CSV table of C-alpha atoms and ligand atoms in Angstrom, one decimal:
chain,number,residue,atom,x,y,z
A,1,MET,CA,63.7,72.3,16.3
A,2,LYS,CA,62.1,75.8,16.1
A,3,THR,CA,60.5,76.8,12.8
A,4,LEU,CA,58.9,80.0,11.7
A,5,ARG,CA,57.0,79.9,8.3
A,6,VAL,CA,57.3,83.2,6.5
A,7,ASN,CA,54.6,84.0,4.2
A,8,ALA,CA,56.4,85.9,1.4
A,9,GLY,CA,57.8,84.9,-2.0
A,10,GLY,CA,56.9,81.5,-2.5
A,11,GLY,CA,56.7,80.8,1.4
A,12,TYR,CA,59.6,79.6,3.5
A,13,ASP,CA,60.6,78.2,6.8
A,14,ILE,CA,63.2,79.7,9.1
A,15,LEU,CA,64.8,76.5,11.0
A,16,ILE,CA,66.6,77.2,14.1
A,17,GLU,CA,68.8,74.4,16.0
A,18,ARG,CA,72.0,73.8,17.5
A,19,GLY,CA,73.8,71.3,15.3
A,20,LEU,CA,71.8,72.2,12.3
A,21,LEU,CA,74.5,72.4,10.0
A,22,LYS,CA,75.5,68.9,9.9
A,23,ASN,CA,71.9,68.1,9.0
A,24,CYS,CA,71.3,70.9,6.6
A,25,GLY,CA,71.1,68.6,3.5
A,26,LYS,CA,67.6,66.9,4.3
A,27,ILE,CA,66.2,70.2,4.9
A,28,ILE,CA,67.5,71.6,1.6
A,29,LYS,CA,66.1,68.5,0.1
A,30,ASN,CA,62.4,69.1,1.5
A,31,ALA,CA,62.5,72.8,0.4
A,32,VAL,CA,63.8,72.5,-3.2
A,33,SER,CA,64.0,69.6,-5.7
A,34,ALA,CA,67.6,70.4,-6.9
A,35,LYS,CA,69.9,67.7,-8.4
A,36,LYS,CA,72.8,70.2,-7.9
A,37,ALA,CA,73.6,72.9,-5.2
A,38,ALA,CA,76.0,75.8,-5.5
A,39,VAL,CA,77.5,76.8,-2.2
A,40,ILE,CA,78.9,80.2,-2.1
A,41,SER,CA,81.0,81.0,0.8
A,42,ASP,CA,83.7,83.3,2.0
A,43,SER,CA,87.4,82.9,2.8
A,44,ASN,CA,86.8,82.8,6.7
A,45,VAL,CA,83.6,80.9,6.5
A,46,ALA,CA,84.6,78.3,4.2
A,47,PRO,CA,87.6,76.7,6.0
A,48,LEU,CA,85.3,76.2,9.1
A,49,TYR,CA,82.0,74.9,7.6
A,50,LEU,CA,81.9,74.4,3.7
A,51,GLU,CA,82.9,70.8,4.3
A,52,THR,CA,80.1,70.0,6.8
A,53,VAL,CA,77.6,71.4,4.5
A,54,LYS,CA,78.4,69.9,1.5
A,55,ASN,CA,78.7,66.5,3.1
A,56,SER,CA,75.3,66.6,4.3
A,57,VAL,CA,74.1,68.0,1.2
A,58,ASN,CA,75.9,65.3,-0.7
A,59,ALA,CA,74.3,62.8,1.7
A,60,ALA,CA,70.9,64.0,1.1
A,61,GLY,CA,71.5,63.0,-2.7
A,62,ILE,CA,72.3,66.5,-4.3
A,63,GLU,CA,75.6,67.1,-5.9
A,64,THR,CA,77.5,70.0,-4.9
A,65,VAL,CA,79.8,72.8,-6.3
A,66,SER,CA,81.3,75.4,-4.4
A,67,TYR,CA,82.7,79.0,-5.0
A,68,THR,CA,84.8,80.9,-2.1
A,69,PHE,CA,85.5,84.5,-2.4
A,70,ASP,CA,87.4,86.9,-0.2
A,71,ALA,CA,85.7,87.9,3.2
A,72,GLY,CA,84.8,91.4,3.6
A,73,GLU,CA,82.1,94.2,2.4
A,74,LYS,CA,84.8,95.1,-0.2
A,75,SER,CA,83.9,91.9,-2.0
A,76,LYS,CA,80.4,92.8,-2.9
A,77,THR,CA,80.9,94.3,-5.9
A,78,THR,CA,79.3,93.9,-9.5
A,79,ALA,CA,82.4,92.3,-10.6
A,80,ASN,CA,82.2,89.5,-8.0
A,81,LEU,CA,78.7,89.1,-8.6
A,82,ILE,CA,79.4,88.3,-12.4
A,83,LYS,CA,82.0,86.0,-11.5
A,84,ILE,CA,79.8,84.0,-9.2
A,85,VAL,CA,76.9,84.2,-12.1
A,86,GLU,CA,79.5,82.8,-14.6
A,87,PHE,CA,80.5,80.3,-12.1
A,88,LEU,CA,76.9,79.1,-11.7
A,89,ALA,CA,76.9,78.8,-15.7
A,90,GLU,CA,80.0,76.9,-16.1
A,91,SER,CA,79.0,74.7,-13.4
A,92,GLY,CA,75.9,73.9,-15.4
A,93,LEU,CA,73.2,74.9,-13.0
A,94,THR,CA,69.5,74.6,-14.4
A,95,ARG,CA,66.3,76.2,-13.1
A,96,LYS,CA,65.6,73.3,-11.1
A,97,ASP,CA,69.0,73.6,-9.2
A,98,CYS,CA,69.9,76.0,-6.2
A,99,VAL,CA,72.3,78.2,-4.6
A,100,ILE,CA,73.2,77.9,-0.9
A,101,ALA,CA,74.7,81.0,1.0
A,102,LEU,CA,76.8,80.2,3.4
A,103,GLY,CA,78.2,83.0,5.6
A,104,GLY,CA,77.4,86.2,6.8
A,105,GLY,CA,75.5,89.3,5.4
A,106,VAL,CA,77.8,89.9,2.6
A,107,CYS,CA,77.7,86.3,1.4
A,108,GLY,CA,73.8,86.3,1.8
A,109,ASP,CA,73.3,89.5,-0.1
A,110,MET,CA,75.7,88.6,-3.1
A,111,ALA,CA,74.9,84.8,-3.2
A,112,GLY,CA,71.1,85.7,-3.2
A,113,PHE,CA,71.2,88.5,-5.8
A,114,ALA,CA,73.1,85.9,-8.1
A,115,ALA,CA,70.3,83.4,-7.7
A,116,ALA,CA,68.0,86.2,-8.2
A,117,VAL,CA,69.5,87.1,-11.6
A,118,TYR,CA,71.0,83.7,-13.0
A,119,LEU,CA,68.4,82.5,-15.3
A,120,ARG,CA,66.1,85.1,-14.4
A,121,GLY,CA,65.6,83.5,-10.8
A,122,ILE,CA,66.7,80.3,-9.3
A,123,LYS,CA,66.0,79.3,-5.6
A,124,TYR,CA,68.4,79.5,-2.7
A,125,ILE,CA,69.0,78.7,0.8
A,126,GLN,CA,70.2,81.1,3.5
A,127,ILE,CA,72.6,79.5,6.0
A,128,PRO,CA,73.7,82.6,8.2
A,129,THR,CA,76.9,82.1,10.2
A,130,THR,CA,77.0,85.8,11.7
A,131,LEU,CA,74.4,87.0,14.7
A,132,LEU,CA,73.7,90.0,12.4
A,133,ALA,CA,72.8,87.6,9.3
A,134,GLN,CA,70.9,85.1,11.5
A,135,VAL,CA,68.5,88.0,12.9
A,136,ASP,CA,68.3,90.2,9.9
A,137,SER,CA,70.0,90.0,6.4
A,138,SER,CA,69.0,86.5,6.0
A,139,VAL,CA,65.5,86.8,6.4
A,140,GLY,CA,63.2,88.9,4.0
A,141,GLY,CA,64.6,88.5,0.7
A,142,LYS,CA,66.7,91.9,0.3
A,143,THR,CA,69.8,90.8,-2.0
A,144,ALA,CA,72.3,93.4,-3.3
A,145,VAL,CA,75.7,94.3,-4.2
A,146,ASP,CA,77.6,97.6,-3.7
A,147,ILE,CA,78.4,100.2,-6.6
A,148,PRO,CA,80.6,103.0,-6.4
A,149,GLN,CA,77.7,105.3,-5.7
A,150,GLY,CA,76.7,103.6,-2.4
A,151,LYS,CA,75.8,100.6,-0.5
A,152,ASN,CA,73.2,97.9,-2.0
A,153,LEU,CA,72.3,100.2,-4.7
A,154,CYS,CA,72.2,97.3,-7.1
A,155,GLY,CA,69.8,94.4,-6.0
A,156,ALA,CA,66.5,92.8,-6.0
A,157,PHE,CA,63.9,91.6,-3.5
A,158,TRP,CA,64.6,87.7,-3.8
A,159,GLN,CA,62.9,85.5,-1.2
A,160,PRO,CA,65.0,82.5,-0.3
A,161,ALA,CA,63.4,78.8,0.0
A,162,ALA,CA,64.4,78.2,3.4
A,163,VAL,CA,66.8,79.9,6.3
A,164,ILE,CA,68.7,77.2,8.2
A,165,ILE,CA,70.2,78.8,11.5
A,166,ASP,CA,72.5,76.9,13.8
A,167,PRO,CA,73.5,78.8,16.7
A,168,ASP,CA,76.3,76.8,17.7
A,169,VAL,CA,78.3,78.7,14.6
A,170,LEU,CA,78.3,81.8,16.6
A,171,ASN,CA,80.8,80.3,19.1
A,172,THR,CA,83.6,80.6,16.4
A,173,LEU,CA,82.9,84.3,16.0
A,174,PRO,CA,85.3,86.9,17.0
A,175,ALA,CA,83.8,89.1,19.8
A,176,HIS,CA,83.3,92.1,17.8
A,177,PHE,CA,81.0,90.1,15.3
A,178,PHE,CA,78.8,89.3,18.2
A,179,SER,CA,78.4,92.8,19.4
A,180,ASP,CA,77.9,94.1,15.8
A,181,GLY,CA,74.7,91.7,15.7
A,182,MET,CA,73.8,92.9,19.3
A,183,GLY,CA,73.2,96.3,17.5
A,184,GLU,CA,70.4,94.9,15.3
A,185,VAL,CA,68.9,92.8,18.2
A,186,ILE,CA,68.5,95.8,20.3
A,187,LYS,CA,67.1,97.6,17.6
A,188,TYR,CA,64.3,94.9,17.3
A,189,GLY,CA,63.5,95.5,21.1
A,190,CYS,CA,63.4,99.5,20.3
A,191,ILE,CA,60.9,99.3,17.4
A,192,LYS,CA,58.9,96.6,18.3
A,193,SER,CA,59.3,94.8,21.7
A,194,ALA,CA,59.7,96.2,25.0
A,195,PRO,CA,59.8,92.9,26.8
A,196,LEU,CA,62.7,91.8,24.2
A,197,PHE,CA,64.3,95.0,25.5
A,198,GLU,CA,63.9,94.4,29.0
A,199,ARG,CA,65.0,91.0,28.7
A,200,LEU,CA,68.4,92.0,27.0
A,201,GLU,CA,68.7,94.5,30.0
A,202,ASN,CA,68.2,92.1,33.1
A,203,GLU,CA,69.9,89.1,31.2
A,204,ASN,CA,73.1,88.3,29.0
A,205,ALA,CA,72.0,87.8,25.7
A,206,ALA,CA,74.8,85.3,25.1
A,207,ASP,CA,73.2,82.9,27.6
A,208,ILE,CA,69.8,83.1,25.8
A,209,ILE,CA,70.8,83.6,22.3
A,210,ASP,CA,68.5,80.9,20.7
A,211,ASP,CA,65.2,82.5,22.4
A,212,VAL,CA,66.9,86.2,21.0
A,213,ILE,CA,67.4,84.8,17.6
A,214,LEU,CA,63.7,83.1,17.3
A,215,GLU,CA,62.1,86.4,18.7
A,216,CYS,CA,63.9,88.8,16.3
A,217,CYS,CA,63.1,86.6,13.4
A,218,ASP,CA,59.9,86.4,14.4
A,219,ILE,CA,59.1,90.0,14.5
A,220,LYS,CA,61.0,90.3,11.3
A,221,ARG,CA,58.7,87.6,9.9
A,222,GLY,CA,55.7,89.8,10.5
A,223,VAL,CA,57.0,93.0,9.0
A,224,VAL,CA,58.2,91.3,5.9
A,225,GLU,CA,54.7,89.4,5.6
A,226,ARG,CA,52.9,92.7,6.0
A,227,ASP,CA,55.3,94.7,3.6
A,228,GLU,CA,57.6,92.5,1.5
A,229,LYS,CA,58.7,95.4,-0.7
A,230,GLU,CA,59.1,98.0,2.0
A,231,SER,CA,56.2,100.2,0.9
A,232,GLY,CA,55.5,101.2,4.5
A,233,GLU,CA,56.1,99.1,7.9
A,234,ARG,CA,59.2,97.6,6.9
A,235,ALA,CA,60.9,100.8,7.1
A,236,LEU,CA,60.7,100.7,10.8
A,237,LEU,CA,63.4,98.2,10.2
A,238,ASN,CA,65.8,101.0,9.1
A,239,PHE,CA,65.7,102.6,13.1
A,240,GLY,CA,68.7,104.0,13.5
A,241,HIS,CA,70.0,103.5,9.9
A,242,THR,CA,69.6,106.7,8.3
A,243,CYS,CA,72.0,108.2,10.7
A,244,GLY,CA,74.2,105.0,10.8
A,245,HIS,CA,74.9,104.9,7.1
A,246,SER,CA,75.7,108.6,7.2
A,247,ILE,CA,78.1,107.9,10.1
A,248,GLU,CA,79.4,104.7,8.5
A,249,LYS,CA,79.9,106.8,5.1
A,250,LEU,CA,81.8,109.7,6.8
A,251,CYS,CA,84.1,107.3,8.7
A,252,ASN,CA,84.8,105.4,5.2
A,253,PHE,CA,83.3,102.1,6.5
A,254,SER,CA,86.5,101.4,8.2
A,255,SER,CA,86.8,103.0,12.0
A,256,VAL,CA,83.1,102.2,12.8
A,257,SER,CA,81.2,98.9,12.2
A,258,HIS,CA,77.8,98.7,10.9
A,259,GLY,CA,76.4,97.6,14.2
A,260,GLU,CA,78.3,100.6,16.2
A,261,ALA,CA,77.1,103.1,13.7
A,262,VAL,CA,73.5,101.9,13.9
A,263,GLY,CA,73.7,102.1,18.0
A,264,ILE,CA,75.2,105.5,17.7
A,265,GLY,CA,72.4,106.4,15.1
A,266,MET,CA,69.5,104.8,17.5
A,267,VAL,CA,70.7,107.1,20.3
A,268,MET,CA,70.7,110.2,18.1
A,269,ILE,CA,67.5,110.0,16.4
A,270,THR,CA,65.9,109.2,19.6
A,271,ARG,CA,67.6,112.1,21.6
A,272,ALA,CA,66.3,114.3,18.8
A,273,GLY,CA,62.7,112.8,19.2
A,274,GLU,CA,62.9,113.6,23.3
A,275,ASN,CA,64.1,117.2,22.5
A,276,ALA,CA,61.2,117.6,19.9
A,277,GLY,CA,58.7,116.1,22.5
A,278,ILE,CA,57.8,113.2,20.4
A,279,THR,CA,59.8,110.3,22.3
A,280,GLU,CA,59.2,109.5,26.2
A,281,LYS,CA,62.1,111.2,28.2
A,282,GLY,CA,64.8,108.8,29.2
A,283,THR,CA,64.6,106.7,26.3
A,284,ALA,CA,67.6,107.5,24.5
A,285,ASP,CA,69.7,107.0,28.1
A,286,LYS,CA,68.1,103.5,28.3
A,287,ILE,CA,69.2,102.7,24.9
A,288,ALA,CA,72.8,104.0,25.3
A,289,ALA,CA,72.9,101.8,28.4
A,290,LEU,CA,71.9,98.8,26.6
A,291,LEU,CA,74.3,99.3,23.9
A,292,LYS,CA,77.2,99.8,26.6
A,293,LYS,CA,76.3,96.6,28.0
A,294,TYR,CA,77.0,95.0,24.9
A,295,SER,CA,80.2,96.8,24.1
A,296,LEU,CA,78.7,99.0,21.7
A,297,LYS,CA,79.3,102.5,21.2
A,298,THR,CA,76.9,105.2,22.0
A,299,GLU,CA,78.5,108.4,20.4
A,300,ILE,CA,81.0,109.6,17.7
A,301,ASP,CA,83.1,112.6,17.5
A,302,LEU,CA,81.9,114.2,14.1
A,303,PRO,CA,79.5,117.1,13.8
A,304,VAL,CA,76.2,116.5,13.9
A,305,SER,CA,75.8,118.9,11.2
A,306,ASP,CA,78.0,116.6,8.9
A,307,ILE,CA,76.2,113.6,9.8
A,308,VAL,CA,72.4,115.4,9.3
A,309,LYS,CA,74.0,116.9,5.7
A,310,ASN,CA,75.1,113.4,4.6
A,311,MET,CA,71.7,111.8,5.5
A,312,ALA,CA,70.2,113.7,2.6
A,313,PHE,CA,72.1,111.4,0.3
A,314,ASP,CA,70.8,108.2,1.9
A,315,LYS,CA,69.3,105.8,-0.5
A,316,LYS,CA,65.8,105.5,1.3
A,317,ARG,CA,65.3,109.3,0.5
A,318,THR,CA,62.2,110.2,-0.8
A,319,SER,CA,61.3,113.1,-3.5
A,320,ASN,CA,60.1,115.0,-0.5
A,321,GLY,CA,63.0,114.1,1.9
A,322,ILE,CA,63.6,111.4,4.3
A,323,ASN,CA,61.4,109.1,6.2
A,324,LEU,CA,62.6,109.2,9.8
A,325,ILE,CA,62.1,106.3,12.1
A,326,LEU,CA,61.2,107.5,15.7
A,327,LEU,CA,60.2,106.0,19.0
A,328,LYS,CA,56.9,107.0,21.0
A,329,LYS,CA,58.9,104.9,23.7
A,330,ILE,CA,60.8,101.5,23.9
A,331,GLY,CA,59.1,98.7,21.6
A,332,GLU,CA,56.7,101.6,20.0
A,333,SER,CA,57.8,103.1,16.5
A,334,PHE,CA,56.5,104.9,14.1
A,335,ILE,CA,57.5,106.4,10.3
A,336,LYS,CA,57.7,110.2,10.0
A,337,PRO,CA,57.9,111.4,6.8
A,338,SER,CA,60.2,114.6,6.9
A,339,SER,CA,61.3,117.3,4.5
A,340,LEU,CA,64.9,118.2,4.9
A,341,ASP,CA,64.1,121.6,6.5
A,342,GLU,CA,62.1,119.4,9.2
A,343,VAL,CA,65.2,116.9,9.7
A,344,ASN,CA,67.5,120.0,10.4
A,345,ALA,CA,64.7,121.4,12.6
A,346,LEU,CA,64.6,118.2,14.6
A,347,PHE,CA,68.5,118.1,15.0
A,348,GLY,CA,68.4,121.6,16.3
A,349,LEU,CA,70.0,122.8,13.1
A,350,LYS,CA,69.3,125.5,10.6
B,401,LIG,N1,67.5,94.8,7.0
B,401,LIG,C1,66.3,95.7,6.9
B,401,LIG,C2,65.4,95.0,6.0
B,401,LIG,O1,65.4,93.7,5.6
B,401,LIG,O2,64.4,95.5,5.7
């Protein structure tokens, strides 16, 4: 088993091994002193894995209760959050007990936030079942639900007590979920690791996915340890996301997936960086080629001016503008605080 220790929150391990789901109970027993665990899952994942997880947790001597919500981002609401918190109360969970988030990013975000606010905070375990959740959202303690004004606007930093990653669960994922996660994987190569980027170019990620997950989690571990609450370096993880979120919003979060939008955003900001003489020439083409290799889009039929205008409403904006994430070259990224005029100029707009 591969283990990474994250020194954030109370400190926790990320454990990666094929078949780990069947043995998650022992790990959870070591990580928390719970008598009862509430397994929160969604309508896609629960039929596949809930029984396996419950059986393993029960075998470790922890009683389980479970709650399943309808799969999809549309479920990540304050109303569903309250339903989960009420379920935890009705199930009699105490401060010693724990929540287990079994699912993708939506589940981890919402169950994690429920754990953060129930009894002013109880422990929780992440068992991510999508590539995106395994390489990104399950690590680092960002928890949230959406509100009508925007995605993830209501949430908390609340670190998990363990992250249990079983790459075998990716075998049951529809192909587009794998591509979606590859958007974030490519992002790690762009911002921090030229060797990872090259490996993704030269090999097939699906064949080396255990290594890829480990490498991405290790990069994220380092960033989160150095900047848990995103006052600096952690913002690098938003590379491609400011344009990407704007694109997702313009497409009403329906015709383009998160990974696709981030991919398009990475190419867009990198081309702008090249045109401004900030980024090494040819970098955007390299990123576009790698995105294509993993069946991701590289452009979208929307006016650049609309995408850029919408970026002004990003939740990561500052009082002075936006922190743009740019590349010097593959593997080297930096934060460029920019006024809205500077953002427009970068994209060749007035
Ligand atoms: N997904 C970006 C972060 O965790 O900071």
